[in-house]
Coordinates of N, CA and C in Angstrom, one line a residue:
M27 N -93.3 6.1 -26.8 CA -92.1 6.6 -27.3 C -91.3 7.3 -26.2
M28 N -90.0 7.0 -26.0 CA -89.3 7.5 -24.9 C -88.8 8.9 -25.2
A29 N -88.8 9.7 -24.2 CA -88.4 11.1 -24.4 C -86.9 11.2 -24.5
N30 N -86.4 12.1 -25.3 CA -84.9 12.3 -25.4 C -84.3 12.8 -24.1
A31 N -83.1 12.2 -23.8 CA -82.5 12.5 -22.5 C -82.0 14.0 -22.6
S32 N -82.2 14.6 -21.5 CA -81.8 16.0 -21.4 C -80.3 16.1 -21.5
R33 N -79.8 17.2 -22.1 CA -78.4 17.4 -22.2 C -78.0 18.7 -21.6
R34 N -76.8 18.7 -20.9 CA -76.4 19.9 -20.3 C -75.7 20.8 -21.4
P35 N -75.8 22.1 -21.3 CA -75.2 23.0 -22.3 C -73.7 22.7 -22.4
G36 N -73.1 22.6 -23.6 CA -71.7 22.4 -23.8 C -71.3 20.9 -23.7
S37 N -72.3 20.0 -23.5 CA -71.9 18.6 -23.5 C -71.6 18.1 -24.9
S38 N -70.8 16.9 -24.9 CA -70.4 16.4 -26.2 C -70.8 14.9 -26.3
N39 N -70.9 14.5 -27.6 CA -71.2 13.1 -27.8 C -69.9 12.2 -27.7
V40 N -68.7 12.9 -27.7 CA -67.4 12.2 -27.7 C -67.1 11.6 -26.3
L41 N -66.8 10.4 -26.2 CA -66.4 9.7 -25.0 C -64.9 9.7 -24.8
D42 N -64.4 10.0 -23.5 CA -63.0 9.9 -23.2 C -62.6 8.4 -23.0
L43 N -61.7 7.9 -23.9 CA -61.3 6.5 -23.7 C -60.0 6.5 -22.8
P44 N -59.9 5.4 -22.1 CA -58.7 5.3 -21.2 C -57.4 5.3 -22.0
E45 N -56.3 5.8 -21.4 CA -55.0 5.9 -22.1 C -54.4 4.5 -22.3
D46 N -53.8 4.3 -23.4 CA -53.2 3.0 -23.8 C -52.1 2.8 -22.7
P47 N -52.1 1.6 -22.0 CA -51.0 1.3 -21.0 C -49.6 1.3 -21.6
A48 N -49.5 0.9 -22.8 CA -48.1 0.9 -23.4 C -47.6 2.3 -23.7
L49 N -48.5 3.2 -24.1 CA -48.1 4.6 -24.3 C -47.8 5.2 -23.0
R50 N -48.6 4.9 -21.9 CA -48.3 5.5 -20.6 C -46.9 5.0 -20.1
T51 N -46.6 3.7 -20.3 CA -45.3 3.2 -19.8 C -44.2 3.8 -20.6
K52 N -44.4 4.1 -21.9 CA -43.3 4.7 -22.7 C -43.1 6.1 -22.2
K53 N -44.1 6.8 -21.9 CA -44.0 8.2 -21.4 C -43.2 8.2 -20.1
R54 N -43.4 7.2 -19.2 CA -42.7 7.1 -17.9 C -41.2 6.9 -18.2
W55 N -41.0 6.0 -19.1 CA -39.6 5.7 -19.5 C -38.8 6.9 -20.0
L56 N -39.5 7.6 -20.9 CA -38.9 8.8 -21.4 C -38.6 9.9 -20.4
I57 N -39.6 10.0 -19.4 CA -39.4 11.0 -18.4 C -38.2 10.6 -17.5
G58 N -38.2 9.2 -17.1 CA -37.1 8.7 -16.3 C -35.7 8.9 -17.0
A59 N -35.7 8.6 -18.3 CA -34.4 8.7 -19.0 C -34.0 10.1 -19.0
G60 N -34.9 11.1 -19.2 CA -34.6 12.5 -19.2 C -34.0 12.9 -17.9
V61 N -34.6 12.4 -16.8 CA -34.1 12.8 -15.5 C -32.7 12.3 -15.2
V62 N -32.5 11.0 -15.6 CA -31.1 10.4 -15.5 C -30.1 11.1 -16.3
A63 N -30.5 11.4 -17.6 CA -29.5 12.2 -18.4 C -29.2 13.5 -17.8
G64 N -30.2 14.2 -17.3 CA -29.9 15.5 -16.6 C -29.0 15.4 -15.5
L65 N -29.2 14.3 -14.7 CA -28.3 14.1 -13.5 C -26.9 13.8 -14.0
V66 N -26.7 13.0 -15.0 CA -25.4 12.7 -15.5 C -24.7 13.9 -16.1
I67 N -25.4 14.7 -16.8 CA -24.8 16.0 -17.4 C -24.4 16.9 -16.2
T68 N -25.3 17.0 -15.2 CA -24.9 17.8 -14.0 C -23.7 17.3 -13.3
L69 N -23.6 16.0 -13.2 CA -22.4 15.4 -12.5 C -21.2 15.6 -13.3
V70 N -21.2 15.5 -14.6 CA -20.1 15.7 -15.5 C -19.6 17.2 -15.4
L71 N -20.6 18.1 -15.4 CA -20.2 19.5 -15.3 C -19.6 19.8 -13.9
V72 N -20.1 19.2 -12.9 CA -19.5 19.4 -11.6 C -18.1 18.9 -11.5
L73 N -17.9 17.7 -12.0 CA -16.6 17.1 -11.9 C -15.6 17.8 -12.8
T74 N -16.1 18.4 -13.9 CA -15.2 19.0 -14.9 C -14.8 20.4 -14.6
F75 N -15.8 21.2 -14.1 CA -15.6 22.6 -13.9 C -15.8 23.1 -12.5
S76 N -16.4 22.3 -11.6 CA -16.6 22.8 -10.3 C -15.3 23.0 -9.4
P77 N -15.2 24.1 -8.7 CA -14.0 24.3 -7.9 C -14.1 23.4 -6.6
I78 N -15.2 22.8 -6.4 CA -15.3 21.9 -5.2 C -14.3 20.8 -5.2
L79 N -14.0 20.2 -6.4 CA -13.0 19.1 -6.6 C -11.7 19.6 -7.2
A80 N -11.4 20.9 -7.0 CA -10.2 21.4 -7.6 C -9.0 20.9 -6.7
I81 N -7.8 20.7 -7.4 CA -6.6 20.3 -6.7 C -6.1 21.3 -5.7
K82 N -5.9 21.0 -4.5 CA -5.4 21.9 -3.5 C -4.0 21.5 -3.1
S83 N -3.6 20.2 -3.2 CA -2.3 19.8 -2.9 C -1.9 18.6 -3.7
I84 N -0.6 18.4 -3.9 CA 0.0 17.3 -4.8 C 1.0 16.6 -3.9
T85 N 0.9 15.2 -3.9 CA 1.9 14.4 -3.2 C 2.7 13.7 -4.3
V86 N 4.0 13.4 -4.0 CA 4.9 12.8 -5.0 C 5.6 11.6 -4.4
S87 N 5.8 10.6 -5.2 CA 6.6 9.4 -4.7 C 7.3 8.8 -5.9
G88 N 8.3 8.0 -5.6 CA 9.0 7.3 -6.6 C 10.2 8.0 -7.2
N89 N 10.4 9.2 -6.7 CA 11.5 10.1 -7.3 C 12.8 10.0 -6.5
S90 N 13.9 9.8 -7.2 CA 15.2 9.9 -6.5 C 16.2 10.7 -7.4
L91 N 16.0 10.7 -8.7 CA 16.9 11.4 -9.6 C 16.5 12.9 -9.6
V92 N 15.2 13.1 -9.4 CA 14.7 14.5 -9.5 C 14.1 14.9 -8.1
S93 N 14.5 16.0 -7.6 CA 14.0 16.4 -6.3 C 12.5 16.7 -6.3
E94 N 11.9 16.5 -5.1 CA 10.5 16.8 -5.0 C 10.2 18.3 -5.2
K95 N 11.2 19.1 -4.8 CA 11.0 20.6 -5.0 C 10.8 20.9 -6.5
K96 N 11.7 20.3 -7.3 CA 11.6 20.5 -8.8 C 10.3 20.0 -9.3
I97 N 9.8 18.9 -8.9 CA 8.6 18.3 -9.4 C 7.4 19.1 -9.0
Q98 N 7.4 19.5 -7.7 CA 6.3 20.4 -7.2 C 6.2 21.7 -8.0
S99 N 7.4 22.3 -8.3 CA 7.5 23.5 -9.0 C 6.9 23.3 -10.4
A100 N 7.3 22.2 -11.0 CA 6.8 22.0 -12.4 C 5.3 21.7 -12.5
L101 N 4.7 21.1 -11.4 CA 3.3 20.8 -11.3 C 2.5 21.9 -10.7
E102 N 3.1 23.0 -10.4 CA 2.3 24.1 -9.7 C 1.1 24.6 -10.5
P103 N 1.1 24.6 -11.9 CA 0.0 25.0 -12.7 C -1.3 24.2 -12.5
L104 N -1.1 23.0 -11.9 CA -2.3 22.1 -11.7 C -3.1 22.5 -10.5
H105 N -2.6 23.3 -9.6 CA -3.4 23.7 -8.4 C -4.6 24.6 -8.9
G106 N -5.7 24.2 -8.4 CA -7.0 24.9 -8.7 C -7.7 24.2 -9.9
V107 N -7.0 23.2 -10.6 CA -7.7 22.5 -11.7 C -8.4 21.3 -11.2
P108 N -9.7 21.1 -11.6 CA -10.5 20.0 -11.2 C -9.7 18.7 -11.4
L109 N -9.8 17.7 -10.5 CA -9.1 16.5 -10.6 C -9.4 15.7 -11.9
S110 N -10.7 15.8 -12.3 CA -11.1 15.0 -13.5 C -10.4 15.5 -14.8
R111 N -9.8 16.7 -14.8 CA -9.2 17.3 -16.0 C -7.7 17.0 -16.0
V112 N -7.2 16.3 -15.0 CA -5.7 16.1 -15.0 C -5.4 14.6 -15.2
G113 N -4.7 14.3 -16.2 CA -4.3 12.9 -16.5 C -2.8 12.8 -16.6
T114 N -2.3 11.6 -17.0 CA -0.9 11.4 -17.2 C -0.3 12.3 -18.2
G115 N -1.0 12.5 -19.3 CA -0.5 13.3 -20.4 C -0.2 14.7 -20.0
K116 N -1.1 15.3 -19.2 CA -0.9 16.7 -18.7 C 0.3 16.7 -17.8
V117 N 0.4 15.8 -16.9 CA 1.5 15.7 -15.9 C 2.8 15.6 -16.6
M118 N 2.9 14.7 -17.6 CA 4.1 14.4 -18.4 C 4.5 15.7 -19.2
E119 N 3.5 16.4 -19.6 CA 3.8 17.6 -20.4 C 4.5 18.6 -19.5
L120 N 4.1 18.7 -18.3 CA 4.7 19.7 -17.3 C 6.1 19.2 -16.8
L121 N 6.3 17.9 -16.9 CA 7.6 17.3 -16.4 C 8.5 17.0 -17.6
S122 N 8.2 17.5 -18.8 CA 9.0 17.2 -19.9 C 10.4 17.8 -19.8
G123 N 10.6 18.8 -19.0 CA 12.0 19.4 -18.8 C 12.9 18.6 -17.8
E124 N 12.3 17.5 -17.3 CA 13.1 16.7 -16.3 C 13.5 15.4 -17.0
P125 N 14.8 15.3 -17.5 CA 15.2 14.1 -18.2 C 15.2 12.8 -17.5
G126 N 15.2 12.9 -16.1 CA 15.2 11.7 -15.3 C 13.9 11.0 -15.3
V127 N 12.8 11.7 -15.6 CA 11.4 11.2 -15.5 C 11.1 10.4 -16.8
K128 N 10.7 9.2 -16.7 CA 10.4 8.3 -17.8 C 8.9 8.3 -18.0
D129 N 8.1 8.2 -16.9 CA 6.7 8.2 -16.9 C 6.1 8.6 -15.6
A130 N 4.8 8.7 -15.5 CA 4.1 9.0 -14.2 C 2.8 8.3 -14.1
I131 N 2.4 7.9 -12.9 CA 1.1 7.3 -12.6 C 0.4 8.3 -11.8
V132 N -0.8 8.7 -12.3 CA -1.6 9.8 -11.6 C -2.9 9.2 -11.0
Q133 N -3.2 9.5 -9.8 CA -4.4 9.1 -9.2 C -4.8 10.1 -8.0
S134 N -6.1 10.1 -7.7 CA -6.5 11.1 -6.7 C -6.5 10.3 -5.3
E135 N -6.0 11.0 -4.3 CA -5.9 10.4 -3.0 C -7.1 10.7 -2.2
A136 N -7.6 11.9 -2.3 CA -8.7 12.4 -1.6 C -9.4 13.4 -2.5
E137 N -10.4 14.1 -2.0 CA -11.2 15.0 -2.8 C -10.4 16.1 -3.5
N138 N -9.4 16.6 -2.8 CA -8.6 17.7 -3.4 C -7.1 17.4 -3.5
V139 N -6.8 16.1 -3.4 CA -5.3 15.7 -3.4 C -5.0 14.9 -4.6
L140 N -4.0 15.3 -5.4 CA -3.5 14.5 -6.5 C -2.2 13.9 -6.1
H141 N -2.1 12.5 -6.4 CA -0.9 11.8 -6.1 C -0.2 11.5 -7.4
V142 N 1.1 11.8 -7.5 CA 1.8 11.5 -8.7 C 3.0 10.6 -8.4
Q143 N 2.9 9.4 -8.9 CA 4.0 8.4 -8.7 C 5.0 8.5 -9.9
I144 N 6.2 8.9 -9.7 CA 7.2 9.1 -10.7 C 7.9 7.8 -11.1
V145 N 8.0 7.5 -12.4 CA 8.8 6.4 -12.9 C 10.0 7.0 -13.6
E146 N 11.2 6.6 -13.1 CA 12.4 7.2 -13.6 C 13.2 6.3 -14.5
H147 N 14.0 6.9 -15.3 CA 14.9 6.1 -16.1 C 16.0 5.4 -15.2
V148 N 16.4 4.2 -15.6 CA 17.4 3.6 -14.7 C 18.8 4.0 -15.2
P149 N 19.6 4.6 -14.4 CA 21.0 5.0 -14.8 C 21.9 3.7 -15.0
V150 N 22.8 3.8 -16.0 CA 23.6 2.7 -16.3 C 25.1 3.0 -16.1
A151 N 25.4 4.3 -16.0 CA 26.8 4.7 -15.9 C 26.9 6.1 -15.3
V152 N 28.2 6.5 -14.9 CA 28.5 7.8 -14.5 C 29.4 8.4 -15.5
L153 N 29.0 9.6 -16.1 CA 29.8 10.3 -17.1 C 30.7 11.3 -16.4
L154 N 32.0 11.2 -16.6 CA 32.9 12.2 -16.1 C 33.2 13.3 -17.1
E155 N 33.0 14.5 -16.8 CA 33.3 15.6 -17.7 C 34.0 16.7 -16.9
G156 N 35.4 16.5 -16.8 CA 36.1 17.4 -15.9 C 35.8 17.0 -14.5
K157 N 35.3 18.0 -13.7 CA 34.9 17.7 -12.3 C 33.4 17.4 -12.2
K158 N 32.7 17.5 -13.3 CA 31.3 17.3 -13.3 C 31.0 15.8 -13.5
R159 N 30.1 15.3 -12.7 CA 29.7 13.9 -12.8 C 28.2 13.8 -13.1
S160 N 27.8 13.0 -14.1 CA 26.4 12.9 -14.4 C 26.0 11.5 -14.6
L161 N 24.8 11.2 -14.1 CA 24.2 9.8 -14.3 C 23.7 9.8 -15.8
V162 N 23.9 8.7 -16.5 CA 23.4 8.6 -17.9 C 22.5 7.4 -18.0
G163 N 21.6 7.5 -18.9 CA 20.6 6.4 -19.1 C 21.0 5.4 -20.2
P164 N 20.1 4.4 -20.5 CA 20.4 3.4 -21.5 C 20.6 4.0 -22.9
E165 N 20.0 5.2 -23.2 CA 20.1 5.8 -24.5 C 21.1 6.9 -24.5
G166 N 22.0 7.0 -23.5 CA 23.0 8.0 -23.5 C 22.5 9.4 -22.9
Q167 N 21.3 9.5 -22.5 CA 20.7 10.7 -22.0 C 21.3 11.1 -20.6
R168 N 21.6 12.3 -20.4 CA 22.0 12.8 -19.0 C 20.8 12.8 -18.1
L169 N 20.8 12.1 -17.1 CA 19.6 12.0 -16.2 C 19.7 13.0 -15.0
A170 N 20.8 13.1 -14.5 CA 21.0 14.0 -13.3 C 22.4 14.3 -13.0
V171 N 22.7 15.4 -12.4 CA 24.1 15.8 -12.0 C 24.3 15.3 -10.6
L172 N 25.4 14.6 -10.4 CA 25.7 14.0 -9.0 C 26.4 15.1 -8.1
G173 N 26.1 15.0 -6.9 CA 26.8 15.8 -5.9 C 28.1 15.2 -5.5
G174 N 28.9 15.9 -4.7 CA 30.2 15.4 -4.4 C 30.2 14.2 -3.5
K175 N 29.1 14.0 -2.7 CA 29.0 12.9 -1.8 C 28.3 11.7 -2.4
D176 N 27.7 11.8 -3.6 CA 27.0 10.7 -4.3 C 28.1 9.7 -4.8
K177 N 27.9 8.5 -4.5 CA 28.8 7.5 -5.0 C 28.1 6.2 -5.5
P178 N 27.4 6.3 -6.6 CA 26.7 5.2 -7.2 C 27.6 4.1 -7.6
K179 N 27.1 2.9 -7.4 CA 27.9 1.7 -7.8 C 27.7 1.4 -9.3
L180 N 28.2 2.3 -10.2 CA 28.0 2.2 -11.6 C 29.3 2.4 -12.3
P181 N 29.5 1.8 -13.5 CA 30.7 2.1 -14.3 C 30.9 3.5 -14.6
T182 N 32.1 3.9 -14.8 CA 32.5 5.3 -15.2 C 32.8 5.4 -16.7
I183 N 32.3 6.4 -17.3 CA 32.7 6.7 -18.7 C 33.3 8.1 -18.7
R184 N 34.5 8.1 -19.1 CA 35.2 9.4 -19.1 C 34.9 10.2 -20.4
S185 N 34.8 11.5 -20.2 CA 34.5 12.4 -21.4 C 35.6 12.1 -22.5
S186 N 35.2 11.7 -23.6 CA 36.1 11.4 -24.7 C 35.4 11.5 -26.0
K187 N 36.1 11.0 -27.0 CA 35.5 11.0 -28.4 C 34.1 10.3 -28.4
A188 N 34.0 9.2 -27.6 CA 32.8 8.4 -27.5 C 31.7 9.3 -27.0
A189 N 31.9 10.1 -26.0 CA 30.9 10.9 -25.4 C 30.5 12.0 -26.3
K190 N 31.4 12.4 -27.2 CA 31.1 13.5 -28.1 C 30.3 13.1 -29.4
D191 N 30.4 11.8 -29.6 CA 29.7 11.2 -30.8 C 28.4 10.6 -30.2
P192 N 27.2 11.2 -30.4 CA 26.0 10.7 -29.9 C 25.7 9.2 -30.2
K193 N 26.0 8.8 -31.4 CA 25.7 7.4 -31.9 C 26.6 6.4 -31.1
V194 N 27.9 6.7 -31.0 CA 28.8 5.8 -30.3 C 28.5 5.8 -28.8
F195 N 28.2 7.0 -28.3 CA 27.9 7.1 -26.8 C 26.6 6.3 -26.5
S196 N 25.6 6.5 -27.3 CA 24.3 5.7 -27.0 C 24.5 4.2 -27.2
M197 N 25.3 3.8 -28.1 CA 25.6 2.4 -28.3 C 26.4 1.9 -27.1
L198 N 27.3 2.6 -26.5 CA 28.0 2.2 -25.3 C 27.1 2.1 -24.1
T199 N 26.3 3.1 -23.9 CA 25.3 3.0 -22.8 C 24.3 1.9 -23.0
S200 N 23.9 1.6 -24.2 CA 23.0 0.5 -24.5 C 23.6 -0.8 -24.1
V201 N 24.9 -1.0 -24.4 CA 25.6 -2.2 -24.0 C 25.6 -2.4 -22.5
L202 N 25.9 -1.3 -21.8 CA 25.9 -1.4 -20.3 C 24.5 -1.7 -19.8
S203 N 23.4 -1.2 -20.5 CA 22.1 -1.5 -20.0 C 21.7 -2.9 -20.1
E204 N 22.4 -3.7 -21.0 CA 22.1 -5.1 -21.2 C 22.8 -6.0 -20.2
L205 N 23.7 -5.5 -19.4 CA 24.4 -6.3 -18.4 C 23.5 -6.6 -17.2
P206 N 23.5 -7.8 -16.7 CA 22.8 -8.1 -15.4 C 23.4 -7.2 -14.3
D207 N 22.5 -6.9 -13.3 CA 22.9 -6.0 -12.2 C 24.3 -6.4 -11.6
K208 N 24.4 -7.7 -11.3 CA 25.7 -8.1 -10.6 C 26.9 -7.8 -11.5
L209 N 26.7 -8.1 -12.8 CA 27.8 -7.9 -13.8 C 28.1 -6.4 -13.9
L210 N 27.1 -5.6 -14.0 CA 27.2 -4.2 -14.2 C 28.0 -3.6 -13.0
K211 N 27.7 -4.0 -11.8 CA 28.4 -3.5 -10.6 C 29.8 -3.9 -10.6
S212 N 30.2 -4.9 -11.3 CA 31.6 -5.4 -11.3 C 32.5 -4.6 -12.3
V213 N 31.8 -3.8 -13.2 CA 32.5 -3.0 -14.2 C 33.0 -1.7 -13.5
D214 N 34.3 -1.4 -13.7 CA 34.9 -0.2 -13.1 C 34.7 1.0 -14.1
H215 N 35.0 0.8 -15.4 CA 34.8 1.8 -16.4 C 34.6 1.2 -17.8
A216 N 34.0 2.0 -18.6 CA 33.7 1.5 -20.0 C 34.2 2.6 -21.0
S217 N 34.5 2.1 -22.2 CA 34.9 3.0 -23.3 C 34.6 2.4 -24.6
A218 N 34.5 3.3 -25.6 CA 34.2 2.9 -27.0 C 35.0 3.8 -28.0
S219 N 35.8 3.2 -28.8 CA 36.5 4.0 -29.8 C 35.7 4.1 -31.1
S220 N 34.7 3.3 -31.3 CA 33.8 3.3 -32.4 C 32.6 2.5 -32.1
K221 N 31.7 2.5 -33.1 CA 30.4 1.7 -32.8 C 30.7 0.2 -32.8
D222 N 31.9 -0.2 -33.3 CA 32.2 -1.6 -33.3 C 33.2 -2.1 -32.3
F223 N 33.6 -1.2 -31.4 CA 34.6 -1.6 -30.4 C 34.3 -1.0 -29.0
V224 N 33.7 -1.8 -28.2 CA 33.4 -1.4 -26.8 C 34.3 -2.2 -25.9
E225 N 34.9 -1.6 -24.9 CA 35.8 -2.2 -23.9 C 35.3 -2.0 -22.5
L226 N 35.4 -3.0 -21.7 CA 35.0 -2.9 -20.3 C 36.2 -3.2 -19.5
K227 N 36.4 -2.4 -18.4 CA 37.4 -2.7 -17.4 C 36.8 -3.1 -16.1
L228 N 37.0 -4.3 -15.7 CA 36.4 -4.8 -14.5 C 37.1 -4.3 -13.3
K229 N 36.5 -4.3 -12.1 CA 37.1 -3.8 -10.9 C 38.3 -4.7 -10.5
S230 N 38.3 -5.9 -11.0 CA 39.3 -6.9 -10.7 C 40.6 -6.5 -11.5
G231 N 40.4 -5.7 -12.5 CA 41.6 -5.3 -13.3 C 41.5 -6.0 -14.7
T232 N 40.6 -7.0 -14.8 CA 40.5 -7.7 -16.1 C 39.8 -6.9 -17.1
Q233 N 40.4 -7.0 -18.4 CA 39.8 -6.2 -19.5 C 38.9 -7.1 -20.3
V234 N 37.8 -6.5 -20.7 CA 36.8 -7.3 -21.5 C 36.6 -6.6 -22.9
I235 N 36.9 -7.3 -23.9 CA 36.7 -6.7 -25.3 C 35.3 -7.2 -25.7
W236 N 34.4 -6.3 -25.7 CA 33.0 -6.6 -26.0 C 32.7 -6.6 -27.5
G237 N 33.3 -5.7 -28.2 CA 33.0 -5.6 -29.6 C 31.9 -4.6 -29.9
N238 N 31.0 -5.0 -30.8 CA 29.8 -4.2 -31.1 C 28.7 -4.5 -30.2
D239 N 27.5 -3.9 -30.5 CA 26.3 -4.1 -29.6 C 25.4 -5.2 -30.1
Q240 N 25.9 -6.1 -30.9 CA 25.1 -7.3 -31.3 C 25.2 -8.4 -30.3
D241 N 24.2 -9.2 -30.2 CA 24.1 -10.4 -29.3 C 24.5 -10.0 -27.8
P242 N 23.9 -8.9 -27.3 CA 24.3 -8.5 -25.9 C 24.0 -9.6 -24.8
A243 N 22.8 -10.2 -25.0 CA 22.4 -11.2 -24.0 C 23.3 -12.4 -24.0
L244 N 23.7 -12.9 -25.2 CA 24.6 -14.0 -25.3 C 26.0 -13.6 -24.8
K245 N 26.5 -12.5 -25.1 CA 27.8 -12.0 -24.6 C 27.8 -11.9 -23.1
A246 N 26.7 -11.5 -22.5 CA 26.6 -11.3 -21.0 C 26.7 -12.7 -20.4
K247 N 26.0 -13.7 -21.0 CA 26.0 -15.1 -20.4 C 27.4 -15.7 -20.6
V248 N 28.1 -15.5 -21.7 CA 29.4 -16.0 -21.9 C 30.4 -15.4 -20.9
L249 N 30.3 -14.1 -20.7 CA 31.2 -13.4 -19.8 C 31.0 -13.9 -18.3
E250 N 29.7 -14.1 -18.0 CA 29.4 -14.6 -16.6 C 30.0 -16.0 -16.4
A251 N 29.9 -16.8 -17.5 CA 30.4 -18.2 -17.4 C 32.0 -18.2 -17.3
L252 N 32.6 -17.3 -18.1 CA 34.1 -17.2 -18.0 C 34.6 -16.7 -16.7
L253 N 33.9 -15.8 -16.1 CA 34.2 -15.2 -14.8 C 34.0 -16.3 -13.7
A254 N 33.0 -17.1 -13.9 CA 32.7 -18.2 -12.8 C 33.6 -19.4 -13.0
A255 N 34.3 -19.6 -14.1 CA 35.1 -20.8 -14.3 C 36.4 -20.7 -13.4
P256 N 36.9 -21.9 -13.0 CA 38.1 -22.0 -12.1 C 39.2 -21.3 -12.7
K257 N 40.0 -20.6 -11.9 CA 41.2 -19.9 -12.4 C 42.5 -20.5 -12.0
D258 N 43.5 -20.3 -12.8 CA 44.8 -20.7 -12.5 C 45.6 -19.5 -11.9
K259 N 45.8 -19.6 -10.6 CA 46.4 -18.4 -9.9 C 47.8 -18.1 -10.4
S260 N 48.5 -19.2 -10.9 CA 49.9 -18.9 -11.3 C 49.9 -18.3 -12.7
S261 N 48.8 -18.3 -13.4 CA 48.7 -17.7 -14.7 C 47.4 -16.9 -14.8
P262 N 47.2 -15.8 -14.2 CA 45.9 -15.1 -14.2 C 45.5 -14.6 -15.5
I263 N 44.2 -14.6 -15.8 CA 43.7 -14.1 -17.1 C 43.6 -12.6 -17.0
K264 N 44.1 -11.9 -18.0 CA 44.1 -10.4 -18.0 C 43.0 -9.9 -19.0
V265 N 42.7 -10.7 -20.0 CA 41.8 -10.2 -21.1 C 40.8 -11.3 -21.5
Y266 N 39.5 -10.9 -21.5 CA 38.5 -11.8 -22.1 C 38.0 -11.1 -23.4
D267 N 38.1 -11.8 -24.5 CA 37.6 -11.3 -25.8 C 36.3 -12.0 -26.1
I268 N 35.2 -11.3 -26.0 CA 33.9 -12.0 -26.3 C 33.2 -11.3 -27.5
S269 N 34.0 -10.6 -28.3 CA 33.5 -9.9 -29.5 C 32.8 -10.9 -30.4
S270 N 33.3 -12.2 -30.4 CA 32.6 -13.3 -31.1 C 32.2 -14.2 -30.0
P271 N 31.0 -14.1 -29.5 CA 30.6 -14.9 -28.3 C 30.6 -16.4 -28.5
N272 N 30.5 -16.8 -29.7 CA 30.5 -18.3 -29.9 C 32.0 -18.8 -29.9
H273 N 32.9 -17.9 -30.0 CA 34.3 -18.3 -29.9 C 35.1 -17.3 -29.0
P274 N 34.8 -17.3 -27.7 CA 35.4 -16.4 -26.8 C 36.9 -16.8 -26.6
V275 N 37.7 -15.8 -26.2 CA 39.1 -16.0 -26.0 C 39.5 -15.4 -24.7
A276 N 40.3 -16.2 -23.9 CA 40.8 -15.7 -22.6 C 42.3 -15.8 -22.7
R277 N 43.0 -14.7 -22.3 CA 44.4 -14.7 -22.3 C 45.0 -13.9 -21.2

């Protein structure tokens, strides 16, 4: 009969089994995911709140109606703000007081430089109010005040009843915005006595009865065709009536 094997004090009959490989792999994945998540959170916090990436300077481009000085002044609150916290919405909020600004494209040029590309409204006419001259946009909005030396090649609208009635005035500027560039430059001044009666006076002296703001594209094509047609020098045309573009009249 064999003798019982001697046992050391504190020994146990329980054997240590090797760890399940699948469980060991799962633990490694969990640890790795935790490390990655921690790094991502740290990176987000750095980009969002760290002064390391705070805006130190702002560059501006695309502006002609609004001076860079005014834009820089409006965007002054962005200095010291991390780049990641500044988007188009914030920039447009600060530029809301500048009627010439339609939109802005925001991007970072370097670690601490924010570049703002200004998108401006396109002026369609010059509004005369006494000695004051203002550029106006397609919706009748005043975009900028002109200086004495500024001479844009745009139609003139004299301060009148049309300018005092927002609906009539915006309709008039809307008509001008529909004209092709070449045709717009040929208009000397424009007027409207009501929403149904717009008149254009060309630089050649010819009067154009435009009518209302319906069918602007068709009216523009008809007018271009009439202006390009051969002329009888002995009997010059003084008036083009395109208020009914399918039945234009020249007299």
